[in-house]
Structures are given as C-alpha cells and as structure tokens.
Amino acid sequence: MTTTQIPVAEGLFTWPPDESTPLRLIGSECAACGLVSFPAAPDCVRCASTDSKERLLADRGTLWTYTTQDFRPPSPPYDGPEAFEPYAVGYIELPGELLVEARLTEPDPDRLRIGQEMWLTLVPYRVQDDGTEVMTFAFAPVEEETP
C-alpha cells in the first residue's frame, strides 16, 4: 500500500521533490535591496519594497546554533502527534543567503556541533486520521546523508 504524503504548508519547499525538481526551500529576494527572506514574502522587511521574486535556496549549509525541544509544545499552535519525541531545532546558515530556523534530524545534542555541515531533507511531521503523512523540512548532518 502506498502512503499518501502532503507538505505541511504550500510554498515552503518544492513539492513533490523528484529528479526534475529536487528538494529546495522557497524563499524570496527583494529586487530593490537584495534581501533574501524565508519563507517567501511579497514585501521586503528591510526596505518595504513590494518588488520581490521567488528564489530557491541552497540545500546545504552549516549549523550556526541549536537547542533541544525536550517537551511537547503547547497546543495550539502545535498540532503534532500526542506521542511526543524530543527533537533538536537549529539555525542553518545557507552560504550567501540567510539563516534558516529548522528542525534537525539528529535529536542527540552530543552528536551536533556548531559549524557542522548540514543538508536539507524531509521528515514526517504527523499522520492524519485518513493515514496521509504530513511532511516537513529538516536539516540533517551530512554524515547521515543517504545516496
């Protein structure tokens, strides 16, 4: 049986990722001042220009800082599974672009280090009542990368 998957939100990352459209975060770049934003925004927070264009962001970066989420966040807004498993959250520096806040695939802080090379991947966020798997983006240490 094939599991149906959907993105956690439209417009955050390319969907569905495949050979012709690899997984990338979707940001925007201000045509007036060059500020790169994620998620994509129609207005620039730096210069207030309304002239921006969509930009696919790098799929690799370095871990700038991180922390662990060791308890289930309050609901709402959290709508993840009731059976909570701790995870790590970090800022990934995408070279020449910006810092992206993201979930990390490695929950053990002893296996993370600032400056570590990371790559973009998808992870399950939750499963809907009909069995549809809701997917979100995360960053994984490069040494976890699968061919």
PDB file of C-alpha atoms in Angstrom:
ATOM      1  CA  MET A   1       0.000   0.000   0.000  1.00  0.00           C
ATOM      2  CA  THR A   2       1.315   3.432  -0.970  1.00  0.00           C
ATOM      3  CA  THR A   3       1.232   6.117   1.691  1.00  0.00           C
ATOM      4  CA  THR A   4      -0.098   9.471   0.545  1.00  0.00           C
ATOM      5  CA  GLN A   5       2.128  12.370   1.530  1.00  0.00           C
ATOM      6  CA  ILE A   6       1.419  16.095   1.577  1.00  0.00           C
ATOM      7  CA  PRO A   7       3.533  19.117   2.565  1.00  0.00           C
ATOM      8  CA  VAL A   8       2.966  20.738   5.954  1.00  0.00           C
ATOM      9  CA  ALA A   9       2.251  24.007   4.093  1.00  0.00           C
ATOM     10  CA  GLU A  10       2.199  25.078   0.469  1.00  0.00           C
ATOM     11  CA  GLY A  11       5.034  27.287  -0.716  1.00  0.00           C
ATOM     12  CA  LEU A  12       7.650  26.398   1.942  1.00  0.00           C
ATOM     13  CA  PHE A  13       9.568  23.891  -0.167  1.00  0.00           C
ATOM     14  CA  THR A  14       9.395  22.343  -3.613  1.00  0.00           C
ATOM     15  CA  TRP A  15       6.732  19.653  -3.740  1.00  0.00           C
ATOM     16  CA  PRO A  16       6.805  16.891  -4.614  1.00  0.00           C
ATOM     17  CA  PRO A  17      10.584  16.670  -4.799  1.00  0.00           C
ATOM     18  CA  ASP A  18      11.894  14.404  -7.551  1.00  0.00           C
ATOM     19  CA  GLU A  19      14.788  14.171 -10.005  1.00  0.00           C
ATOM     20  CA  SER A  20      13.496  17.070 -12.112  1.00  0.00           C
ATOM     21  CA  THR A  21      12.641  19.239  -9.089  1.00  0.00           C
ATOM     22  CA  PRO A  22      14.989  18.474  -6.175  1.00  0.00           C
ATOM     23  CA  LEU A  23      14.018  19.456  -2.650  1.00  0.00           C
ATOM     24  CA  ARG A  24      14.698  23.143  -2.015  1.00  0.00           C
ATOM     25  CA  LEU A  25      13.283  25.731   0.355  1.00  0.00           C
ATOM     26  CA  ILE A  26      11.363  28.516  -1.404  1.00  0.00           C
ATOM     27  CA  GLY A  27      12.461  31.984  -0.404  1.00  0.00           C
ATOM     28  CA  SER A  28      12.223  35.401  -1.968  1.00  0.00           C
ATOM     29  CA  GLU A  29      14.695  38.074  -2.950  1.00  0.00           C
ATOM     30  CA  CYS A  30      13.924  41.799  -2.873  1.00  0.00           C
ATOM     31  CA  ALA A  31      14.568  43.359  -6.278  1.00  0.00           C
ATOM     32  CA  ALA A  32      15.289  46.749  -4.671  1.00  0.00           C
ATOM     33  CA  CYS A  33      17.798  45.906  -1.912  1.00  0.00           C
ATOM     34  CA  GLY A  34      18.629  42.219  -2.462  1.00  0.00           C
ATOM     35  CA  LEU A  35      17.426  40.920   0.934  1.00  0.00           C
ATOM     36  CA  VAL A  36      16.763  37.179   0.846  1.00  0.00           C
ATOM     37  CA  SER A  37      13.836  36.019   3.010  1.00  0.00           C
ATOM     38  CA  PHE A  38      12.389  32.715   4.116  1.00  0.00           C
ATOM     39  CA  PRO A  39       9.604  31.918   3.901  1.00  0.00           C
ATOM     40  CA  ALA A  40       8.964  33.830   0.686  1.00  0.00           C
ATOM     41  CA  ALA A  41       7.421  37.238   1.304  1.00  0.00           C
ATOM     42  CA  PRO A  42       5.785  39.701  -1.094  1.00  0.00           C
ATOM     43  CA  ASP A  43       7.100  42.744   0.847  1.00  0.00           C
ATOM     44  CA  CYS A  44      10.664  43.412   1.957  1.00  0.00           C
ATOM     45  CA  VAL A  45      11.147  43.800   5.718  1.00  0.00           C
ATOM     46  CA  ARG A  46      14.295  45.869   5.148  1.00  0.00           C
ATOM     47  CA  CYS A  47      13.194  48.496   2.592  1.00  0.00           C
ATOM     48  CA  ALA A  48       9.394  47.901   2.325  1.00  0.00           C
ATOM     49  CA  SER A  49       9.615  47.327  -1.438  1.00  0.00           C
ATOM     50  CA  THR A  50       6.816  45.230  -2.921  1.00  0.00           C
ATOM     51  CA  ASP A  51       9.045  44.057  -5.776  1.00  0.00           C
ATOM     52  CA  SER A  52      10.340  40.605  -4.892  1.00  0.00           C
ATOM     53  CA  LYS A  53      10.917  37.407  -6.822  1.00  0.00           C
ATOM     54  CA  GLU A  54      10.802  33.780  -5.746  1.00  0.00           C
ATOM     55  CA  ARG A  55      14.187  32.187  -5.155  1.00  0.00           C
ATOM     56  CA  LEU A  56      15.119  28.578  -4.459  1.00  0.00           C
ATOM     57  CA  LEU A  57      17.538  28.467  -1.538  1.00  0.00           C
ATOM     58  CA  ALA A  58      20.658  26.335  -1.109  1.00  0.00           C
ATOM     59  CA  ASP A  59      20.083  22.770   0.086  1.00  0.00           C
ATOM     60  CA  ARG A  60      23.278  22.707   2.176  1.00  0.00           C
ATOM     61  CA  GLY A  61      24.588  24.907   4.915  1.00  0.00           C
ATOM     62  CA  THR A  62      26.288  24.910   8.295  1.00  0.00           C
ATOM     63  CA  LEU A  63      24.816  24.605  11.762  1.00  0.00           C
ATOM     64  CA  TRP A  64      25.010  28.078  13.289  1.00  0.00           C
ATOM     65  CA  THR A  65      23.445  27.224  16.678  1.00  0.00           C
ATOM     66  CA  TYR A  66      20.924  24.750  18.108  1.00  0.00           C
ATOM     67  CA  THR A  67      18.859  23.689  21.095  1.00  0.00           C
ATOM     68  CA  THR A  68      16.674  20.728  22.009  1.00  0.00           C
ATOM     69  CA  GLN A  69      12.903  20.586  22.376  1.00  0.00           C
ATOM     70  CA  ASP A  70      12.504  18.138  25.235  1.00  0.00           C
ATOM     71  CA  PHE A  71       8.793  18.615  25.986  1.00  0.00           C
ATOM     72  CA  ARG A  72       5.633  18.749  23.870  1.00  0.00           C
ATOM     73  CA  PRO A  73       4.932  22.357  22.873  1.00  0.00           C
ATOM     74  CA  PRO A  74       1.551  23.820  23.862  1.00  0.00           C
ATOM     75  CA  SER A  75      -1.448  23.188  21.637  1.00  0.00           C
ATOM     76  CA  PRO A  76      -2.405  25.338  19.871  1.00  0.00           C
ATOM     77  CA  PRO A  77      -0.342  26.159  17.889  1.00  0.00           C
ATOM     78  CA  TYR A  78       1.454  22.778  17.990  1.00  0.00           C
ATOM     79  CA  ASP A  79      -0.599  20.138  16.212  1.00  0.00           C
ATOM     80  CA  GLY A  80       1.936  17.321  16.047  1.00  0.00           C
ATOM     81  CA  PRO A  81       1.471  13.815  17.416  1.00  0.00           C
ATOM     82  CA  GLU A  82       0.384  13.254  21.019  1.00  0.00           C
ATOM     83  CA  ALA A  83       3.233  10.743  21.430  1.00  0.00           C
ATOM     84  CA  PHE A  84       5.931  13.409  21.578  1.00  0.00           C
ATOM     85  CA  GLU A  85       9.567  12.557  20.887  1.00  0.00           C
ATOM     86  CA  PRO A  86      12.249  15.159  21.698  1.00  0.00           C
ATOM     87  CA  TYR A  87      13.967  16.794  18.760  1.00  0.00           C
ATOM     88  CA  ALA A  88      16.575  19.436  18.046  1.00  0.00           C
ATOM     89  CA  VAL A  89      15.986  22.804  16.410  1.00  0.00           C
ATOM     90  CA  GLY A  90      18.718  24.927  14.924  1.00  0.00           C
ATOM     91  CA  TYR A  91      19.679  27.789  12.703  1.00  0.00           C
ATOM     92  CA  ILE A  92      21.320  26.713   9.463  1.00  0.00           C
ATOM     93  CA  GLU A  93      23.456  29.284   7.676  1.00  0.00           C
ATOM     94  CA  LEU A  94      22.882  28.996   3.950  1.00  0.00           C
ATOM     95  CA  PRO A  95      26.034  30.471   2.389  1.00  0.00           C
ATOM     96  CA  GLY A  96      25.489  33.940   0.946  1.00  0.00           C
ATOM     97  CA  GLU A  97      21.761  33.812   1.674  1.00  0.00           C
ATOM     98  CA  LEU A  98      20.429  33.787   5.241  1.00  0.00           C
ATOM     99  CA  LEU A  99      19.916  31.826   8.463  1.00  0.00           C
ATOM    100  CA  VAL A 100      17.001  29.374   8.395  1.00  0.00           C
ATOM    101  CA  GLU A 101      15.391  28.082  11.579  1.00  0.00           C
ATOM    102  CA  ALA A 102      14.633  24.392  11.146  1.00  0.00           C
ATOM    103  CA  ARG A 103      14.071  21.095  12.835  1.00  0.00           C
ATOM    104  CA  LEU A 104      17.159  18.877  12.889  1.00  0.00           C
ATOM    105  CA  THR A 105      17.052  15.139  12.219  1.00  0.00           C
ATOM    106  CA  GLU A 106      19.616  14.427  14.945  1.00  0.00           C
ATOM    107  CA  PRO A 107      17.992  14.788  18.393  1.00  0.00           C
ATOM    108  CA  ASP A 108      21.150  13.995  20.409  1.00  0.00           C
ATOM    109  CA  PRO A 109      22.997  17.250  21.244  1.00  0.00           C
ATOM    110  CA  ASP A 110      26.213  15.261  21.765  1.00  0.00           C
ATOM    111  CA  ARG A 111      26.177  14.427  18.042  1.00  0.00           C
ATOM    112  CA  LEU A 112      25.740  18.057  16.929  1.00  0.00           C
ATOM    113  CA  ARG A 113      28.368  20.774  16.724  1.00  0.00           C
ATOM    114  CA  ILE A 114      28.327  24.385  15.623  1.00  0.00           C
ATOM    115  CA  GLY A 115      29.854  24.656  12.151  1.00  0.00           C
ATOM    116  CA  GLN A 116      28.727  21.143  11.208  1.00  0.00           C
ATOM    117  CA  GLU A 117      27.747  20.724   7.536  1.00  0.00           C
ATOM    118  CA  MET A 118      24.015  20.066   7.108  1.00  0.00           C
ATOM    119  CA  TRP A 119      21.763  19.096   4.193  1.00  0.00           C
ATOM    120  CA  LEU A 120      18.063  19.637   3.551  1.00  0.00           C
ATOM    121  CA  THR A 121      15.714  16.664   3.798  1.00  0.00           C
ATOM    122  CA  LEU A 122      12.064  15.834   4.531  1.00  0.00           C
ATOM    123  CA  VAL A 123      10.744  14.203   7.686  1.00  0.00           C
ATOM    124  CA  PRO A 124       7.261  13.143   8.770  1.00  0.00           C
ATOM    125  CA  TYR A 125       5.516  15.757  10.905  1.00  0.00           C
ATOM    126  CA  ARG A 126       2.322  13.855  11.710  1.00  0.00           C
ATOM    127  CA  VAL A 127      -0.168  11.375  10.258  1.00  0.00           C
ATOM    128  CA  GLN A 128      -3.744  12.465   9.597  1.00  0.00           C
ATOM    129  CA  ASP A 129      -6.726  10.310  10.560  1.00  0.00           C
ATOM    130  CA  ASP A 130      -7.027   9.035   6.960  1.00  0.00           C
ATOM    131  CA  GLY A 131      -3.381   7.861   7.006  1.00  0.00           C
ATOM    132  CA  THR A 132      -1.988  10.771   4.990  1.00  0.00           C
ATOM    133  CA  GLU A 133       1.550  11.568   6.093  1.00  0.00           C
ATOM    134  CA  VAL A 134       2.225  15.288   6.540  1.00  0.00           C
ATOM    135  CA  MET A 135       5.843  16.072   5.654  1.00  0.00           C
ATOM    136  CA  THR A 136       8.024  18.958   6.767  1.00  0.00           C
ATOM    137  CA  PHE A 137      11.561  20.039   6.029  1.00  0.00           C
ATOM    138  CA  ALA A 138      14.515  19.453   8.326  1.00  0.00           C
ATOM    139  CA  PHE A 139      18.287  19.561   8.146  1.00  0.00           C
ATOM    140  CA  ALA A 140      20.470  16.508   8.721  1.00  0.00           C
ATOM    141  CA  PRO A 141      24.191  16.239   9.405  1.00  0.00           C
ATOM    142  CA  VAL A 142      25.950  15.472   6.109  1.00  0.00           C
ATOM    143  CA  GLU A 143      27.331  12.220   7.533  1.00  0.00           C
ATOM    144  CA  GLU A 144      23.679  10.972   7.736  1.00  0.00           C
ATOM    145  CA  GLU A 145      23.122  11.604   4.024  1.00  0.00           C
ATOM    146  CA  THR A 146      21.845   8.669   2.028  1.00  0.00           C
ATOM    147  CA  PRO A 147      22.889   8.218  -1.616  1.00  0.00           C
TER     148      PRO A 147
END
